[in-house]
Coordinates of C-alpha atoms in Angstrom, one line a residue:
X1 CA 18.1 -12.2 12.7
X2 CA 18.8 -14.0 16.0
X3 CA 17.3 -14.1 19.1
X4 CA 19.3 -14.7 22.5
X5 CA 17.6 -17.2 25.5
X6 CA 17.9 -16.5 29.1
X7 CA 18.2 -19.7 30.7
X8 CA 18.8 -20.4 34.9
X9 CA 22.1 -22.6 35.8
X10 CA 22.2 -23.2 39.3
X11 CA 20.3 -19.8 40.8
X12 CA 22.7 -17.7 37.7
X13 CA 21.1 -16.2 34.7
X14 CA 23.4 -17.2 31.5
X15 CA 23.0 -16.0 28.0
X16 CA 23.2 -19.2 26.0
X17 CA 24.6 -19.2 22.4
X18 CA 22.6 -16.9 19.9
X19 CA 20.0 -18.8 18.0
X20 CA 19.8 -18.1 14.3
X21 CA 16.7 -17.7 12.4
X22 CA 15.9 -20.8 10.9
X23 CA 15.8 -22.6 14.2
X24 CA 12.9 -20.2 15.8
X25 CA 11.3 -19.6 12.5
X26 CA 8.0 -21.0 13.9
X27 CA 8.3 -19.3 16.8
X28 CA 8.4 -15.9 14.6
X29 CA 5.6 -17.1 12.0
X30 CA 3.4 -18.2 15.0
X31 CA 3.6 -14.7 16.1
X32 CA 2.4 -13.0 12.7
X33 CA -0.8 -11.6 12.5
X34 CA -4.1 -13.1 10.6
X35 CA -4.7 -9.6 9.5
X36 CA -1.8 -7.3 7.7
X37 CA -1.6 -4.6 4.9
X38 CA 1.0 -6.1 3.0
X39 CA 2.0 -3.8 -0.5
X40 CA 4.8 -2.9 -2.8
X41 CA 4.7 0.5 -4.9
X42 CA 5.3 -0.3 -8.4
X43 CA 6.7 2.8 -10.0
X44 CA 6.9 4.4 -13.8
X45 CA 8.7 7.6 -13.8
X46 CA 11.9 5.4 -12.9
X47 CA 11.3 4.3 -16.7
X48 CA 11.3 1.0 -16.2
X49 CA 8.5 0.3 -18.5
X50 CA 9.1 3.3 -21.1
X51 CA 8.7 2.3 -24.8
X52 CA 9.3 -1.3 -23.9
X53 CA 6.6 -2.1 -25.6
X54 CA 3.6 -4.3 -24.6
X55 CA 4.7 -8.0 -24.0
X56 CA 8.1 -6.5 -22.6
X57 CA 6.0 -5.0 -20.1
X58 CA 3.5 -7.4 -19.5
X59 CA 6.4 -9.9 -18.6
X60 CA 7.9 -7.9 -16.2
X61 CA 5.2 -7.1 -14.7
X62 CA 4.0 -10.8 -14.1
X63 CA 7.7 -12.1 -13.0
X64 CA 7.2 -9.1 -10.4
X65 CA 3.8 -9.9 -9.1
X66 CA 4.7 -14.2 -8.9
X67 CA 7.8 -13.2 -6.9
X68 CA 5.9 -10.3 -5.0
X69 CA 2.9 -13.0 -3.9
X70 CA 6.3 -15.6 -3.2
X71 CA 6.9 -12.9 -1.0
X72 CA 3.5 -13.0 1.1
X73 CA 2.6 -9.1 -0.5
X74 CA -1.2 -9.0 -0.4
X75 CA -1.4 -5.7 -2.2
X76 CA 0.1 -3.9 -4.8
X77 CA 0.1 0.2 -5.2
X78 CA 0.7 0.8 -9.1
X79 CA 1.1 3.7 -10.2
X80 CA -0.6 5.2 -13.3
X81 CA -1.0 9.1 -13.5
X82 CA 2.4 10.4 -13.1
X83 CA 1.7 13.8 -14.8
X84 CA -1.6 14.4 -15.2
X85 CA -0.9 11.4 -17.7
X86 CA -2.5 7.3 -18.1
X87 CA -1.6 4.2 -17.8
X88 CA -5.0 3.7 -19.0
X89 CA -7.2 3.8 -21.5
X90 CA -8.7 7.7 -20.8
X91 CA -11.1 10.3 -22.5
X92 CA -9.7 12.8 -19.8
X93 CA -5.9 12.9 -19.9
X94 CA -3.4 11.4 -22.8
X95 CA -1.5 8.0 -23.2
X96 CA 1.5 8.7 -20.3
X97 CA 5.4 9.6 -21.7
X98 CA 6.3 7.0 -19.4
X99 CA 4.4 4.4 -21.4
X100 CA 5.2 4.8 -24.7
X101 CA 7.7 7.1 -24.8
X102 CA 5.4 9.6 -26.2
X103 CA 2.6 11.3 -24.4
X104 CA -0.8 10.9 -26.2
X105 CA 1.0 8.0 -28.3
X106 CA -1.0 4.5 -27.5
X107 CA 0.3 1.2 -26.8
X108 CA 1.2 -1.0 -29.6
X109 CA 0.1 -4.0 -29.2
X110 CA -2.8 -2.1 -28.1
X111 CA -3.5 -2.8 -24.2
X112 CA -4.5 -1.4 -21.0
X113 CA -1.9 -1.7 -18.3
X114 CA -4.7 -0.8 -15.4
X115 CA -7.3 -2.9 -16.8
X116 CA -4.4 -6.0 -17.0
X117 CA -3.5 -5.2 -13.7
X118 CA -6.4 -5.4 -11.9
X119 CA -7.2 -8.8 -13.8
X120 CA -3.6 -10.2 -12.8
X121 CA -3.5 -8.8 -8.7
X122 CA -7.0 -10.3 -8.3
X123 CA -5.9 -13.5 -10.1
X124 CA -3.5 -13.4 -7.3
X125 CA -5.5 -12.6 -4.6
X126 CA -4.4 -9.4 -4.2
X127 CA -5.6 -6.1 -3.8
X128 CA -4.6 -3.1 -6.4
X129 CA -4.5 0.3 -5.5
X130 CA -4.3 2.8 -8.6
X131 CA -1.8 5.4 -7.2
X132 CA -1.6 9.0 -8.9
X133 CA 0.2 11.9 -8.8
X134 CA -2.8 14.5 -8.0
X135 CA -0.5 18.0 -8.5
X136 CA 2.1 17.1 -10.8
X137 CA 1.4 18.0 -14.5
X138 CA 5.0 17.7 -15.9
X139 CA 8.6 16.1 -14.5
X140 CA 11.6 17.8 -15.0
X141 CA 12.1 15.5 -18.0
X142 CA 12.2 17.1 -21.2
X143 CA 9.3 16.0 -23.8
X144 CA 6.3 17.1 -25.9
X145 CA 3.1 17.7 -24.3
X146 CA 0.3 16.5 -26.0
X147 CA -2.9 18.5 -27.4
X148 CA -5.2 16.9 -25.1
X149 CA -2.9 17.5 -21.9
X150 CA -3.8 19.8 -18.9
X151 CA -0.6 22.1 -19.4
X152 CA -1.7 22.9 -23.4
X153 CA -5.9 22.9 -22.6
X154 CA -5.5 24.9 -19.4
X155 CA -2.4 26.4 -18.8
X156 CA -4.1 28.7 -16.4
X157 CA -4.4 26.1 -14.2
X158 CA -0.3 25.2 -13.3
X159 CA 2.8 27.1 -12.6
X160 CA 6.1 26.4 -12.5
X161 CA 8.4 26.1 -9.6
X162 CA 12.2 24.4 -10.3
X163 CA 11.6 23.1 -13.4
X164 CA 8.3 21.0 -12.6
X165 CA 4.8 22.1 -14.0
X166 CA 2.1 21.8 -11.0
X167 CA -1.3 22.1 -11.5
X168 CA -2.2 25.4 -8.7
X169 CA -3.5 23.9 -5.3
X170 CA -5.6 27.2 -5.1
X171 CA -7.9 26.6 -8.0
X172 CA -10.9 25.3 -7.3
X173 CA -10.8 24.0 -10.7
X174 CA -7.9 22.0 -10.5
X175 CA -9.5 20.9 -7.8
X176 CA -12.8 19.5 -9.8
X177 CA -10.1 18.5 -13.0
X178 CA -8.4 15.9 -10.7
X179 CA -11.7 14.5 -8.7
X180 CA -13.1 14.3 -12.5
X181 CA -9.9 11.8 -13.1
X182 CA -10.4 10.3 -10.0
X183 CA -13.8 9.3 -10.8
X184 CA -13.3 8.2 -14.0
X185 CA -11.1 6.3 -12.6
X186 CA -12.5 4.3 -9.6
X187 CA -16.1 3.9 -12.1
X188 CA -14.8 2.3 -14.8
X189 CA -11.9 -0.3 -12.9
X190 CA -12.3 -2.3 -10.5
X191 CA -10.0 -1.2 -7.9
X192 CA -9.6 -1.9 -4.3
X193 CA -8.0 1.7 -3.7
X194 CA -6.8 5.0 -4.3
X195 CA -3.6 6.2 -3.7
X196 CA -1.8 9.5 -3.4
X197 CA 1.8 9.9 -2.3
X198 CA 3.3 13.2 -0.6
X199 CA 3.1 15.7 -3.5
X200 CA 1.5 18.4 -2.4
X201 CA 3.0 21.8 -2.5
X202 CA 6.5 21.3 -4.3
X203 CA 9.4 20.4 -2.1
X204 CA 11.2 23.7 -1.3
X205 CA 14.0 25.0 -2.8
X206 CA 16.3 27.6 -1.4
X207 CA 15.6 30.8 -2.9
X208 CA 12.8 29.9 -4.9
X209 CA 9.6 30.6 -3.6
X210 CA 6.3 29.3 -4.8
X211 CA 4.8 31.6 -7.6
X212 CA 0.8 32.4 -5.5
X213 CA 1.1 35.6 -4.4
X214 CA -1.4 36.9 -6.8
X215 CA -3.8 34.3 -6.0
X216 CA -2.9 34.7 -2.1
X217 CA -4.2 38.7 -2.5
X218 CA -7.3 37.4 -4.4
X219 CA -8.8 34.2 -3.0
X220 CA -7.1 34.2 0.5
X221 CA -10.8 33.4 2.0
X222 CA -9.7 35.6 4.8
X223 CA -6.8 34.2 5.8
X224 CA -3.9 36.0 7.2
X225 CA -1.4 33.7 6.5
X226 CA 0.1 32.4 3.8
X227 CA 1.1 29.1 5.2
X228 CA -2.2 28.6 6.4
X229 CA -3.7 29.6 3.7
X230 CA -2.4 26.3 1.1
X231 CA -3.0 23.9 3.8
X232 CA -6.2 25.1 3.4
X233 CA -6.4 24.6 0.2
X234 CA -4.9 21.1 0.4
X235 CA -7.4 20.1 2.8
X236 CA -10.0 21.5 0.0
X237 CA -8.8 18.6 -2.1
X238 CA -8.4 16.2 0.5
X239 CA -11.7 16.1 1.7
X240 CA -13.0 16.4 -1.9
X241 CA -11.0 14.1 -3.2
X242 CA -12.0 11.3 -0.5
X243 CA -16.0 11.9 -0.6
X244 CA -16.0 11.7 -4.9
X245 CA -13.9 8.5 -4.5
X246 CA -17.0 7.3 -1.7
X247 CA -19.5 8.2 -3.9
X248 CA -18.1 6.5 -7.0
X249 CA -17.4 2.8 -4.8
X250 CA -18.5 3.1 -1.2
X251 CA -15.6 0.0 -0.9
X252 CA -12.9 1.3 -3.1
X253 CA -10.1 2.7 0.2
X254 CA -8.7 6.3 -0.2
X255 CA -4.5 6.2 0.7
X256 CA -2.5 8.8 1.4
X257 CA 1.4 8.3 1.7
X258 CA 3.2 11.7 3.4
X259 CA 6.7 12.2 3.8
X260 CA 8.1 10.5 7.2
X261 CA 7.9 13.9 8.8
X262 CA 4.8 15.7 9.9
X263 CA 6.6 18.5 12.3
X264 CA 9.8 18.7 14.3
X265 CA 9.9 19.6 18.2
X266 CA 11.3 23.0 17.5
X267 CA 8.2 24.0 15.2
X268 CA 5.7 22.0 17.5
X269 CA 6.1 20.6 21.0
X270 CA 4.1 17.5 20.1
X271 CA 6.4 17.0 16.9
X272 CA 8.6 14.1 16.2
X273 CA 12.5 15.1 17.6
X274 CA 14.0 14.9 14.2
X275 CA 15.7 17.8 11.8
X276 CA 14.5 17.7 8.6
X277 CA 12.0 18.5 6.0
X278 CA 8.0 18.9 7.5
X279 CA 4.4 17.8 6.1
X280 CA 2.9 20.7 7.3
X281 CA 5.2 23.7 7.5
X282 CA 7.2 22.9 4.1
X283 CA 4.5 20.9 2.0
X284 CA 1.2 22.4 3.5
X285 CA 0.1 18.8 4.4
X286 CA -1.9 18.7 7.5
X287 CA -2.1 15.0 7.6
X288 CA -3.2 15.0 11.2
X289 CA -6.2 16.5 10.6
X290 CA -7.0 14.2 7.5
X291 CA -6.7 11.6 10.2
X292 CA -9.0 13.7 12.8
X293 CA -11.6 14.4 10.0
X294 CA -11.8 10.5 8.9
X295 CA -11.0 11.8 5.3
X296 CA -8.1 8.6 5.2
X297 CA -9.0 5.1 4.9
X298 CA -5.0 4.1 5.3
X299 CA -2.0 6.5 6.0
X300 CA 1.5 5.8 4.9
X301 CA 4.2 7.8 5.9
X302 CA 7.3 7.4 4.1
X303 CA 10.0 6.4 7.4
X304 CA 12.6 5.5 4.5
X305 CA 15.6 6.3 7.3
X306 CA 17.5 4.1 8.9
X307 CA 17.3 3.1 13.2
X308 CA 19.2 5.4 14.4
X309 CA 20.2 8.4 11.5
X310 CA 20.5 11.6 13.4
X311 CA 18.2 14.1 11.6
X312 CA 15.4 11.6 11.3
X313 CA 15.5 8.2 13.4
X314 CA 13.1 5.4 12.3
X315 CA 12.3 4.2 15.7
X316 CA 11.6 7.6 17.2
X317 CA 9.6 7.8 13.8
X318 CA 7.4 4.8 13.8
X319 CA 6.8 5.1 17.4
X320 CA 5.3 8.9 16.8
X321 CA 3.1 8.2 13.6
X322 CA 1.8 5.0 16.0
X323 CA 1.2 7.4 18.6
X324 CA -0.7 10.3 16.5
X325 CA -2.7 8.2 14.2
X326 CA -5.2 7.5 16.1
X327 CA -8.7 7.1 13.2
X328 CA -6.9 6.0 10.3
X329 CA -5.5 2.6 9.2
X330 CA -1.6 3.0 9.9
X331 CA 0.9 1.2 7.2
X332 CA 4.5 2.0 7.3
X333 CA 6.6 2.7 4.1
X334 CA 10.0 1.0 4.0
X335 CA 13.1 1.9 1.6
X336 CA 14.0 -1.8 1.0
X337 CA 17.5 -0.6 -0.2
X338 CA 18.0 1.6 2.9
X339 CA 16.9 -1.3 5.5
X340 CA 19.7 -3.5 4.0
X341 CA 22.2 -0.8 3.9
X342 CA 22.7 -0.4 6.9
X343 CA 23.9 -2.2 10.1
X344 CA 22.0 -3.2 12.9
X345 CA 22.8 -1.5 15.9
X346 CA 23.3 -4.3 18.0
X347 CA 24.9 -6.4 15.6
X348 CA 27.1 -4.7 13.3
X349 CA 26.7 -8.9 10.8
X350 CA 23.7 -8.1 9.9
X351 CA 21.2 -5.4 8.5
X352 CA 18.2 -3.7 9.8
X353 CA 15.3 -6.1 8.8
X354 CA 14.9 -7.7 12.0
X355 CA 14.9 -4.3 14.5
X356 CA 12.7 -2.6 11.9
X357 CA 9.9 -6.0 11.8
X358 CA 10.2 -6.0 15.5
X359 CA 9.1 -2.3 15.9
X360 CA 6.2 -3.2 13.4
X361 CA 5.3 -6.2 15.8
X362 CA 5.5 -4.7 18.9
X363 CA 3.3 -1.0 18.1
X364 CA -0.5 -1.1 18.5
X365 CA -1.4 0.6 15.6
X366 CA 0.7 -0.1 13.0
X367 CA -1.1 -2.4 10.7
X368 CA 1.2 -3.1 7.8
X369 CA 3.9 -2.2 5.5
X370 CA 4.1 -0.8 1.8
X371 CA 7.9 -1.6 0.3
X372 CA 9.5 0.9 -1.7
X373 CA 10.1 -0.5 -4.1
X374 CA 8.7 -3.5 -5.4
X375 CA 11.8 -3.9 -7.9
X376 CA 14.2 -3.9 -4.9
X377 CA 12.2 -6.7 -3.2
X378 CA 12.1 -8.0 -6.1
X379 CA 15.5 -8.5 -6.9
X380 CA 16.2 -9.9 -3.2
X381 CA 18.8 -7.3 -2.2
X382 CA 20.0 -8.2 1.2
X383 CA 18.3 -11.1 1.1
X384 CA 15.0 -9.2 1.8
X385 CA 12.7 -11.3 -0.5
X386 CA 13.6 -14.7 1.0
X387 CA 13.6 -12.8 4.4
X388 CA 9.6 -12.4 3.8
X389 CA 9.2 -15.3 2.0
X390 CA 10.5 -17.6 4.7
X391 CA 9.6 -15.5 8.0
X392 CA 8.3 -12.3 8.5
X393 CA 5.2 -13.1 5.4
X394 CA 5.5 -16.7 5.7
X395 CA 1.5 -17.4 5.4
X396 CA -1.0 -15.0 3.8
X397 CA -2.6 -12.2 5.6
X398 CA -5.9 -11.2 5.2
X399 CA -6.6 -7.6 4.9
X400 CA -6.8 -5.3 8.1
X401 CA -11.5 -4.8 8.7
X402 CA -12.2 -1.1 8.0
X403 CA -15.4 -1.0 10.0
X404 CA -16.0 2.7 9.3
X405 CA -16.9 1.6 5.4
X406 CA -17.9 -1.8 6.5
X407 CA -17.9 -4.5 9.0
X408 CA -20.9 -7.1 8.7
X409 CA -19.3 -10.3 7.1
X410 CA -20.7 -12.4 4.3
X411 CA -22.6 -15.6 4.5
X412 CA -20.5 -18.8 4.7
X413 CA -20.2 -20.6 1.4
X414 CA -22.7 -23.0 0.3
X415 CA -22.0 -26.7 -0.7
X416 CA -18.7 -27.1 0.0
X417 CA -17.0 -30.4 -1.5
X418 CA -13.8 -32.7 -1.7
X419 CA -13.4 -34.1 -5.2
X420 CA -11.4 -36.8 -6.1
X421 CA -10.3 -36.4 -9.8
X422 CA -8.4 -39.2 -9.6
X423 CA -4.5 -39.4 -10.4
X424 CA -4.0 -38.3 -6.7
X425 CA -5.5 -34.6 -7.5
X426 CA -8.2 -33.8 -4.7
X427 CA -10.0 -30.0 -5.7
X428 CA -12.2 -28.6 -3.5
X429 CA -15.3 -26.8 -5.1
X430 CA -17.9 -24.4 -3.6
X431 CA -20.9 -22.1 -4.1
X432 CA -20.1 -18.4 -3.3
X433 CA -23.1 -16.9 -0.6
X434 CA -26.0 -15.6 -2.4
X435 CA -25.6 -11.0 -1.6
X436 CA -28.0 -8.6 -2.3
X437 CA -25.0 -5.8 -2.0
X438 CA -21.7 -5.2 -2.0
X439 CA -21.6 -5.0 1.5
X440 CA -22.3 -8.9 1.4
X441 CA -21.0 -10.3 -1.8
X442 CA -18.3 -12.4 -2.0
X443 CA -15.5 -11.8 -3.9
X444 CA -12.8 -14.0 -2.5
X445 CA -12.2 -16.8 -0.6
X446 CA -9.9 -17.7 2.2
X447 CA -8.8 -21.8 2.9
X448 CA -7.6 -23.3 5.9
X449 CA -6.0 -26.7 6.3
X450 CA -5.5 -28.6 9.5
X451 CA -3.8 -32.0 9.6
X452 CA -5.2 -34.5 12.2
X453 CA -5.4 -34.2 16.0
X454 CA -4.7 -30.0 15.1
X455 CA -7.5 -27.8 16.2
X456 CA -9.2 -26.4 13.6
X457 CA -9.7 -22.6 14.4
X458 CA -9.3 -19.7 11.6
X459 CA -7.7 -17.3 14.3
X460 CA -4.3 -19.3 13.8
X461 CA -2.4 -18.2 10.4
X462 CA -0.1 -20.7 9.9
X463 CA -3.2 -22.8 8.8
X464 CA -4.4 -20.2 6.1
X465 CA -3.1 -21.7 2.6
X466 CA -4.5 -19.3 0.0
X467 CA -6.7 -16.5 -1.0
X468 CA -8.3 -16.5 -3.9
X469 CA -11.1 -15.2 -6.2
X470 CA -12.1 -18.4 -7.5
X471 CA -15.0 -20.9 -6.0
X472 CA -12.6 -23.8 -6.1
X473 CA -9.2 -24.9 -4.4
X474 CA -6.7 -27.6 -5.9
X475 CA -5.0 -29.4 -3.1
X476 CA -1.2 -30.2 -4.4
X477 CA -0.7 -33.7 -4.6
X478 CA 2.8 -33.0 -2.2
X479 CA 0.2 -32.5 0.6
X480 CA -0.6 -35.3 2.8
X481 CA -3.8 -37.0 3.8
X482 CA -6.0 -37.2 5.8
X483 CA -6.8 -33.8 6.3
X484 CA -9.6 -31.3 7.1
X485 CA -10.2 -27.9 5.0
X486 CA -11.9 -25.1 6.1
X487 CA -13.5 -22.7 3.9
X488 CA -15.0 -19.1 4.1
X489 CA -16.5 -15.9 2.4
X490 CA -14.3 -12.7 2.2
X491 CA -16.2 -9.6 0.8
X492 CA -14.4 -6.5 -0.4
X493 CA -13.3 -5.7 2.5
X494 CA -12.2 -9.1 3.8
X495 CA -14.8 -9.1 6.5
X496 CA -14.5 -13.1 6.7
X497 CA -18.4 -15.7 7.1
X498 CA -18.4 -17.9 9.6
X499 CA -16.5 -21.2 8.7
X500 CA -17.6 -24.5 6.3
X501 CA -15.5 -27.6 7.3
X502 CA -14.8 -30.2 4.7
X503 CA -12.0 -33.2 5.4
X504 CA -10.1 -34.8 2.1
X505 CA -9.7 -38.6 2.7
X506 CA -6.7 -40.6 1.7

């Protein structure tokens, strides 16, 4: 990334030489926002964790989430229901396939991947979203179902369409079967969401239509037309789906991730002017009205294209989803292998990283990004991971304030102290703010650090060194001295106390 600086010699406007990214790097963290949705989808059903067994899994798991929060990623969307299948210890559905290699085998060492991963994001300070596949009872993968799975209980319940096994959108007891998961779910971890992706209806296939016509004729509710007709029933779930996860955890945020399309300008005026596959027309997914409704907490749409591709352009993307989400939290997702792929258009040196952080900058609404996928940030392709590490997530974000679910903020911790333990090794301890709720329970803490003659205000970033679930914070001896630390209350929705100041002596 480089920025260019107009500069006046003698009444002329020049272009002086490009500056490169490490010189303006504080101009660009100075400029990132206190408040930012920052996740990474970890998937399954690319089999990265299939039949690895346990400690295989768990290391992988914890090299991805050190280099994710290296990375500045504040939440992680992890997914554990592929097909109506766990990742989690469940009376409801078996063991997943892409576990153990079996479906309805358990882990050996015995474990629970959801359970650990909630322990380890929240370690972390970050958030954990258990993402599931609401629909999709069985991949195109060939395996053995087992006794205690939806397809063999209730086959009933799904039909087929190209070789994937969906549970049917029009039955109200699917419907109930996946709340029922949900539930079980959201009660019995504690996560900070839920999160769907853009299975709905299946993606179409030339030729092939959707097997409903017999439940169209029967349960149409009087509606004429067929298209109409699923998105109603999708909306069914939707709004089901969002008040059982409300009533389980009041706190716990319902996602939803579409595809990057809701409409094109030939099927609706006030559609995006793209060519390609649609939300609502092919996938009966009337995400604007979810919006309208207030049944989202957090929308993602999936803008995985590149600036400037013909059928679908990311900037005329991003700039419609900011324009059209208007109720609900807006995060963008990014193909992290696409970004780098491809050249910018201004500079054919380097990728798209830069145009694509700018947009994300420079949009109202937009509120934060979810990478697809954490592996490929992971790995650093294109130089992506440093590129967050170093600039674009240089400091930690809090989380963006829902104030639909809530927005009163904690009380300010109690007895804040500096320590010194000797050796050089300063820790800072606190009391966590006595809560009658969970409206005003703490469950994490934010600290500050501001070196002498620096104003000490939370609204800056750069000053924010760590969040974290614990009541304590060791300063690294690397740090200088004197310096003042700033403490506050986050509760689960990061509304933030008022501040407790505390300065470390040399």
């Amino acid at each position: 990334m480089e920025y260019s600086i107009v500069i006046k010699v003698r009444g002329m406007v020049k272009w002086f030489l490009p500056f490169y990214l490490f010189i303006l790097l504080p101009f660009w963290a100075s400029a990132q926002p206190k408040r930012e949705f920052r996740g990474a989808w970890i998937q399954c059903v690319n089999g990265q964790f299939k039949g690895v067994g346990t400690a295989a899994m768990q290391q992988t798991l914890t090299y991805q989430l050190d280099e994710l929060k290296k990375d500045g990623c504040n939440a992680i969307i992890f997914q554990v229901r592929p097909e109506c299948d766990a990742l989690y210890e469940s009376r409801l559905e078996p063991w997943s396939y892409y576990l153990t290699g079996q479906q309805g085998r358990a882990p050996q060492p015995y474990w629970d991947p959801l359970a650990w991963m909630v322990q380890q994001c929240h370690k972390r300070g970050m958030e954990i979203h258990a993402w599931i596949n609401p629909y999709r009872a069985k991949t195109k993968v060939a395996h053995a179902n087992a006794a205690n799975h939806v397809v063999v209980q209730h086959p009933e319940w799904t039909f087929v369409y190209d070789g994937l096994t969906l549970l049917n959108p029009a039955l109200q007891e699917c419907r109930n079967y996946i709340c029922d998961v949900v539930r079980d779910i959201v009660e019995r971890y504690d996560v900070d969401g839920l999160h769907i992706d853009d299975y709905f209806y299946p993606y179409p296939v030339a030729g092939v239509p959707i097997p409903d016509e017999a439940y169209f004729r029967a349960m149409n509710n009087g509606i004429t037309d067929r298209g109409d007709w699923r998105r109603y029933n999708v909306n069914l779930f939707i709004q089901q789906l969002s008040e059982t996860i409300h009533e389980a955890k009041p706190w716990v945020k319902f996602g939803v991730s579409p595809f990057g399309i809701y409409r094109n300008q030939r099927s609706d005026p006030n559609g995006s002017r793209t060519n390609g596959l649609q939300n609502y027309d092919d996938l009966y997914a009337d995400v604007l009205m979810w919006d309208a409704k207030g049944w989202m907490d957090y929308c993602v749409p999936q803008i995985y294209w590149e600036i400037g591709n013909k059928a679908a352009d990311y900037d005329e993307l991003i700039h419609w989803w900011d324009k059209h989400i208007t109720k609900t939290d807006l995060y963008i997702g990014e193909d992290v292998e696409r970004t780098v792929k491809n050249a910018d258009l201004r500079d054919k040196n380097r990728h798209q990283l830069a145009a694509k952080m700018t947009l994300h900058q420079q949009l109202p609404r937009v509120k934060g990004t979810v990478l697809w996928y954490a592996k490929a940030a992971v790995d650093n392709i294109g130089n992506y991971g440093t590129a967050l590490r170093n600039t674009y997530w240089r400091y930690p974000a809090l989380q963006p304030i829902m104030q639909h679910i809530d927005h009163k903020a904690p009380k300010k911790p109690r007895k804040v102290k500096a320590i010194d333990m000797g050796d050089g090794q300063r820790v800072l301890f606190w009391l966590p703010p006595k809560g009658k709720s969970w409206k005003d329970e703490a469950t994490r803490f934010a600290v500050y650090r501001f070196m002498p003659g620096e104003k000490v205000t939370t609204d800056d970033p750069s000053h924010l060194v760590t969040i974290t679930p614990n009541p304590f914070y060791e300063v690294p001896r690397t740090l200088p001295v004197p310096a003042t630390y700033v403490v506050t209350a986050l509760d689960r929705l990061q509304n933030e106390s008022k501040p407790v100041k505390v300065k470390v002596k040399k």
